[in-house]
Amino acid sequence: MNEEHPTEPDVATSETGEPLATESHDPAVPAAYAAFMRTGWGERELDVPRHPITEHAARRRAALAAAFPGERLVLPAGTFKVRANDTDYRFRPDTAHTYFSGNQTSDAVLVIDDGEAVLHARPRSERDTDEFFRDRQYGELWAGRRPSAREISDSLGIEVRHVQDLPSFDDDRKTRDITSDEDLARVADELRLVKDEWEVAELQEACDITTLGFEDSVREWDRVLEHGERWIEGTFFRRARAMGNDIGYDSIVGGGAHATTLHWIDNTGPITPGELVLLDMGVEGRNLYTADVTRTLPVDGRFTPVQRDLYDLVHAAQQAGIDAVRPGVPFLAAHNAAMEILAHGLADLGLLPVSAQEALDPESKVYARWTLHGTSHMLGMDVHDCGRSSVDIYPKGDLAEGMVLTVEPGLYFQEDDLLVPEELRGIGIRIEDDILVTADGSHNLSAALPRTSAEVEEWMGRLRG
């Protein structure tokens, strides 16, 4: 073996022996430099106000603990994920961890032990170690200031200990880790199904910012025509980052036939006059609640007769779905109402091989060749929220006041579908809104964006000047 070129690189460590996240191309750190860097720094403890989530999170933890009396519950936040080589994706904490603690810092673990909660977090490093000026992931001079343990505790109203002091949990107590325990994951998701007033306000804010992002995109239509789908994606992301935390999911910008691919996120195509463009985009707010809204726009600002007929059919289906939403009805009520409209519309177009009623039979569903997906999913901190709930509760259960769901029917005619007239091929249309179940029906949180074909045309004309 060549002694000058060892096969294993040296692992950088601090004075305390803790490993540091450094890279081979980082400059050497002589002892004199390291010692000098650890001197002459002032204290910067901040007085942090109580976060509005504090009381809600405490109530949620109590409800979760009550479902598992006498047991220890472990909910990690997660850590950084590599994007490429030595660069990470921007960190986003696990939803359940933040829902029950309010914490959004990485490498933290919430432990609820027989009802008592402790947040084990990784606070900012002290100046007696090298971490603050050498560590690429956690060092303050590399990645920014992390809050101190006291600051986290003051903000969230919870006891905070260093994550290094996290117990091994090797005793005889029943310990459930949400990353591996299906029962804990199920209960945690079911507790999130009904939103409180604070959560509804967060979702409303996300929808309002999303509206602004759609408006930004239309205002820049000349650039959209020049640069294509990428321009809309970038424009919307700018608004999401300026006023929220991020986008809630990869934006779908489907021009022309790309609209018939349900999760088209490449966003590399042109925006072509005479065609439609499907925009499925949502802002994630700073407390991680996300909107999920879709509009299908005529690139020229006005629908052709064929486009308008299809759009109006999808709008009628969506309206039927929204009208079906109220407490006590099955979650699938919106889907069933929307599919009734679409199946009969497809029959009127002469596309179905059987009658509409035969096509709607659960043993047939041949109409779904052109509708493809379900009409609704729950919405909250995850764009597809509460997905680990018992299927008997969601999706086979009933709606309750405070639930928020999407209503998003669509029609998709693939460009190589020989069973439809050529003029329909390559057209995809979806309309999606975020619907709050209220005591007497529902409320559309994303109603600020136009839905009817006439409203869409007027809106585009006004914003494009």
PDB file of C-alpha atoms in Angstrom, residues 147-261:
ATOM      1  CA  PRO A 147     -31.374  28.276  17.630  1.00  0.00           C
ATOM      2  CA  SER A 148     -30.107  27.476  21.079  1.00  0.00           C
ATOM      3  CA  ALA A 149     -31.842  24.920  23.283  1.00  0.00           C
ATOM      4  CA  ARG A 150     -33.331  27.719  25.389  1.00  0.00           C
ATOM      5  CA  GLU A 151     -34.592  29.551  22.322  1.00  0.00           C
ATOM      6  CA  ILE A 152     -36.316  26.410  21.016  1.00  0.00           C
ATOM      7  CA  SER A 153     -37.849  25.771  24.428  1.00  0.00           C
ATOM      8  CA  ASP A 154     -39.054  29.362  24.831  1.00  0.00           C
ATOM      9  CA  SER A 155     -40.561  29.336  21.349  1.00  0.00           C
ATOM     10  CA  LEU A 156     -42.318  25.966  21.531  1.00  0.00           C
ATOM     11  CA  GLY A 157     -43.100  25.695  25.245  1.00  0.00           C
ATOM     12  CA  ILE A 158     -41.486  22.284  25.567  1.00  0.00           C
ATOM     13  CA  GLU A 159     -38.501  20.918  27.465  1.00  0.00           C
ATOM     14  CA  VAL A 160     -35.455  20.706  25.183  1.00  0.00           C
ATOM     15  CA  ARG A 161     -32.388  18.522  25.661  1.00  0.00           C
ATOM     16  CA  HIS A 162     -29.447  17.940  23.361  1.00  0.00           C
ATOM     17  CA  VAL A 163     -29.965  15.136  20.849  1.00  0.00           C
ATOM     18  CA  GLN A 164     -26.669  13.662  22.048  1.00  0.00           C
ATOM     19  CA  ASP A 165     -28.502  12.866  25.289  1.00  0.00           C
ATOM     20  CA  LEU A 166     -31.213  10.868  23.537  1.00  0.00           C
ATOM     21  CA  PRO A 167     -31.676   7.629  25.533  1.00  0.00           C
ATOM     22  CA  SER A 168     -31.072   4.251  23.943  1.00  0.00           C
ATOM     23  CA  PHE A 169     -34.569   3.022  24.900  1.00  0.00           C
ATOM     24  CA  ASP A 170     -33.165  -0.431  25.666  1.00  0.00           C
ATOM     25  CA  ASP A 171     -35.296  -0.980  28.756  1.00  0.00           C
ATOM     26  CA  ASP A 172     -38.461  -3.087  29.009  1.00  0.00           C
ATOM     27  CA  ARG A 173     -40.803  -0.169  28.291  1.00  0.00           C
ATOM     28  CA  LYS A 174     -42.951  -0.324  25.180  1.00  0.00           C
ATOM     29  CA  THR A 175     -41.373   2.094  22.680  1.00  0.00           C
ATOM     30  CA  ARG A 176     -42.997   3.032  19.374  1.00  0.00           C
ATOM     31  CA  ASP A 177     -41.030   4.816  16.633  1.00  0.00           C
ATOM     32  CA  ILE A 178     -43.283   6.478  14.057  1.00  0.00           C
ATOM     33  CA  THR A 179     -40.850   5.596  11.276  1.00  0.00           C
ATOM     34  CA  SER A 180     -41.475   1.873  11.830  1.00  0.00           C
ATOM     35  CA  ASP A 181     -44.614   1.485  13.954  1.00  0.00           C
ATOM     36  CA  GLU A 182     -47.719   1.327  11.772  1.00  0.00           C
ATOM     37  CA  ASP A 183     -50.161   1.829  14.642  1.00  0.00           C
ATOM     38  CA  LEU A 184     -48.461   5.028  15.782  1.00  0.00           C
ATOM     39  CA  ALA A 185     -48.259   6.311  12.204  1.00  0.00           C
ATOM     40  CA  ARG A 186     -51.942   5.509  11.669  1.00  0.00           C
ATOM     41  CA  VAL A 187     -53.146   7.266  14.812  1.00  0.00           C
ATOM     42  CA  ALA A 188     -50.916  10.279  14.157  1.00  0.00           C
ATOM     43  CA  ASP A 189     -52.401  10.688  10.683  1.00  0.00           C
ATOM     44  CA  GLU A 190     -55.971  10.197  11.878  1.00  0.00           C
ATOM     45  CA  LEU A 191     -55.499  12.924  14.485  1.00  0.00           C
ATOM     46  CA  ARG A 192     -54.557  15.288  11.647  1.00  0.00           C
ATOM     47  CA  LEU A 193     -57.695  14.667   9.588  1.00  0.00           C
ATOM     48  CA  VAL A 194     -59.766  17.415  11.236  1.00  0.00           C
ATOM     49  CA  LYS A 195     -58.155  20.841  11.118  1.00  0.00           C
ATOM     50  CA  ASP A 196     -58.538  23.436  13.871  1.00  0.00           C
ATOM     51  CA  GLU A 197     -59.067  27.141  13.225  1.00  0.00           C
ATOM     52  CA  TRP A 198     -55.330  27.890  13.240  1.00  0.00           C
ATOM     53  CA  GLU A 199     -54.679  25.205  10.641  1.00  0.00           C
ATOM     54  CA  VAL A 200     -57.510  26.445   8.436  1.00  0.00           C
ATOM     55  CA  ALA A 201     -56.023  29.937   8.572  1.00  0.00           C
ATOM     56  CA  GLU A 202     -52.641  28.511   7.525  1.00  0.00           C
ATOM     57  CA  LEU A 203     -54.236  26.698   4.585  1.00  0.00           C
ATOM     58  CA  GLN A 204     -56.136  29.825   3.591  1.00  0.00           C
ATOM     59  CA  GLU A 205     -52.896  31.808   3.588  1.00  0.00           C
ATOM     60  CA  ALA A 206     -51.226  29.149   1.429  1.00  0.00           C
ATOM     61  CA  CYS A 207     -54.137  29.358  -1.041  1.00  0.00           C
ATOM     62  CA  ASP A 208     -53.970  33.157  -1.094  1.00  0.00           C
ATOM     63  CA  ILE A 209     -50.245  33.133  -1.888  1.00  0.00           C
ATOM     64  CA  THR A 210     -50.873  30.457  -4.507  1.00  0.00           C
ATOM     65  CA  THR A 211     -53.390  32.776  -6.149  1.00  0.00           C
ATOM     66  CA  LEU A 212     -50.705  35.445  -6.370  1.00  0.00           C
ATOM     67  CA  GLY A 213     -48.331  32.934  -7.948  1.00  0.00           C
ATOM     68  CA  PHE A 214     -50.864  32.074 -10.656  1.00  0.00           C
ATOM     69  CA  GLU A 215     -51.422  35.778 -11.277  1.00  0.00           C
ATOM     70  CA  ASP A 216     -47.666  36.386 -11.532  1.00  0.00           C
ATOM     71  CA  SER A 217     -47.451  33.703 -14.192  1.00  0.00           C
ATOM     72  CA  VAL A 218     -50.174  35.198 -16.365  1.00  0.00           C
ATOM     73  CA  ARG A 219     -48.755  38.696 -16.022  1.00  0.00           C
ATOM     74  CA  GLU A 220     -45.504  37.385 -17.527  1.00  0.00           C
ATOM     75  CA  TRP A 221     -47.223  35.674 -20.460  1.00  0.00           C
ATOM     76  CA  ASP A 222     -44.930  37.206 -23.067  1.00  0.00           C
ATOM     77  CA  ARG A 223     -41.979  35.566 -21.296  1.00  0.00           C
ATOM     78  CA  VAL A 224     -43.988  32.362 -20.949  1.00  0.00           C
ATOM     79  CA  LEU A 225     -44.464  32.245 -24.712  1.00  0.00           C
ATOM     80  CA  GLU A 226     -40.748  32.880 -25.162  1.00  0.00           C
ATOM     81  CA  HIS A 227     -39.349  30.423 -22.622  1.00  0.00           C
ATOM     82  CA  GLY A 228     -42.146  27.875 -22.221  1.00  0.00           C
ATOM     83  CA  GLU A 229     -43.092  25.750 -19.233  1.00  0.00           C
ATOM     84  CA  ARG A 230     -39.879  26.536 -17.340  1.00  0.00           C
ATOM     85  CA  TRP A 231     -40.806  30.200 -17.033  1.00  0.00           C
ATOM     86  CA  ILE A 232     -44.083  29.457 -15.264  1.00  0.00           C
ATOM     87  CA  GLU A 233     -42.378  27.001 -12.925  1.00  0.00           C
ATOM     88  CA  GLY A 234     -39.735  29.572 -12.007  1.00  0.00           C
ATOM     89  CA  THR A 235     -42.194  32.425 -11.671  1.00  0.00           C
ATOM     90  CA  PHE A 236     -44.421  30.490  -9.308  1.00  0.00           C
ATOM     91  CA  PHE A 237     -41.450  29.290  -7.260  1.00  0.00           C
ATOM     92  CA  ARG A 238     -40.308  32.883  -6.791  1.00  0.00           C
ATOM     93  CA  ARG A 239     -43.632  33.775  -5.180  1.00  0.00           C
ATOM     94  CA  ALA A 240     -43.588  30.628  -3.029  1.00  0.00           C
ATOM     95  CA  ARG A 241     -40.142  31.417  -1.665  1.00  0.00           C
ATOM     96  CA  ALA A 242     -40.865  35.123  -1.198  1.00  0.00           C
ATOM     97  CA  MET A 243     -44.015  34.658   0.877  1.00  0.00           C
ATOM     98  CA  GLY A 244     -43.934  31.036   2.055  1.00  0.00           C
ATOM     99  CA  ASN A 245     -41.480  28.278   2.846  1.00  0.00           C
ATOM    100  CA  ASP A 246     -41.398  26.516  -0.512  1.00  0.00           C
ATOM    101  CA  ILE A 247     -43.620  24.851  -3.064  1.00  0.00           C
ATOM    102  CA  GLY A 248     -45.699  22.077  -1.518  1.00  0.00           C
ATOM    103  CA  TYR A 249     -44.808  19.695  -4.360  1.00  0.00           C
ATOM    104  CA  ASP A 250     -43.069  19.892  -7.717  1.00  0.00           C
ATOM    105  CA  SER A 251     -45.106  22.199  -9.914  1.00  0.00           C
ATOM    106  CA  ILE A 252     -46.878  20.618 -12.871  1.00  0.00           C
ATOM    107  CA  VAL A 253     -46.760  22.872 -15.937  1.00  0.00           C
ATOM    108  CA  GLY A 254     -48.209  20.913 -18.827  1.00  0.00           C
ATOM    109  CA  GLY A 255     -48.434  22.681 -22.154  1.00  0.00           C
ATOM    110  CA  GLY A 256     -50.369  20.929 -24.920  1.00  0.00           C
ATOM    111  CA  ALA A 257     -50.150  17.141 -24.757  1.00  0.00           C
ATOM    112  CA  HIS A 258     -47.986  17.320 -21.622  1.00  0.00           C
ATOM    113  CA  ALA A 259     -51.232  18.064 -19.777  1.00  0.00           C
ATOM    114  CA  THR A 260     -52.304  14.467 -20.328  1.00  0.00           C
ATOM    115  CA  THR A 261     -49.408  13.226 -18.168  1.00  0.00           C
TER     116      THR A 261
END
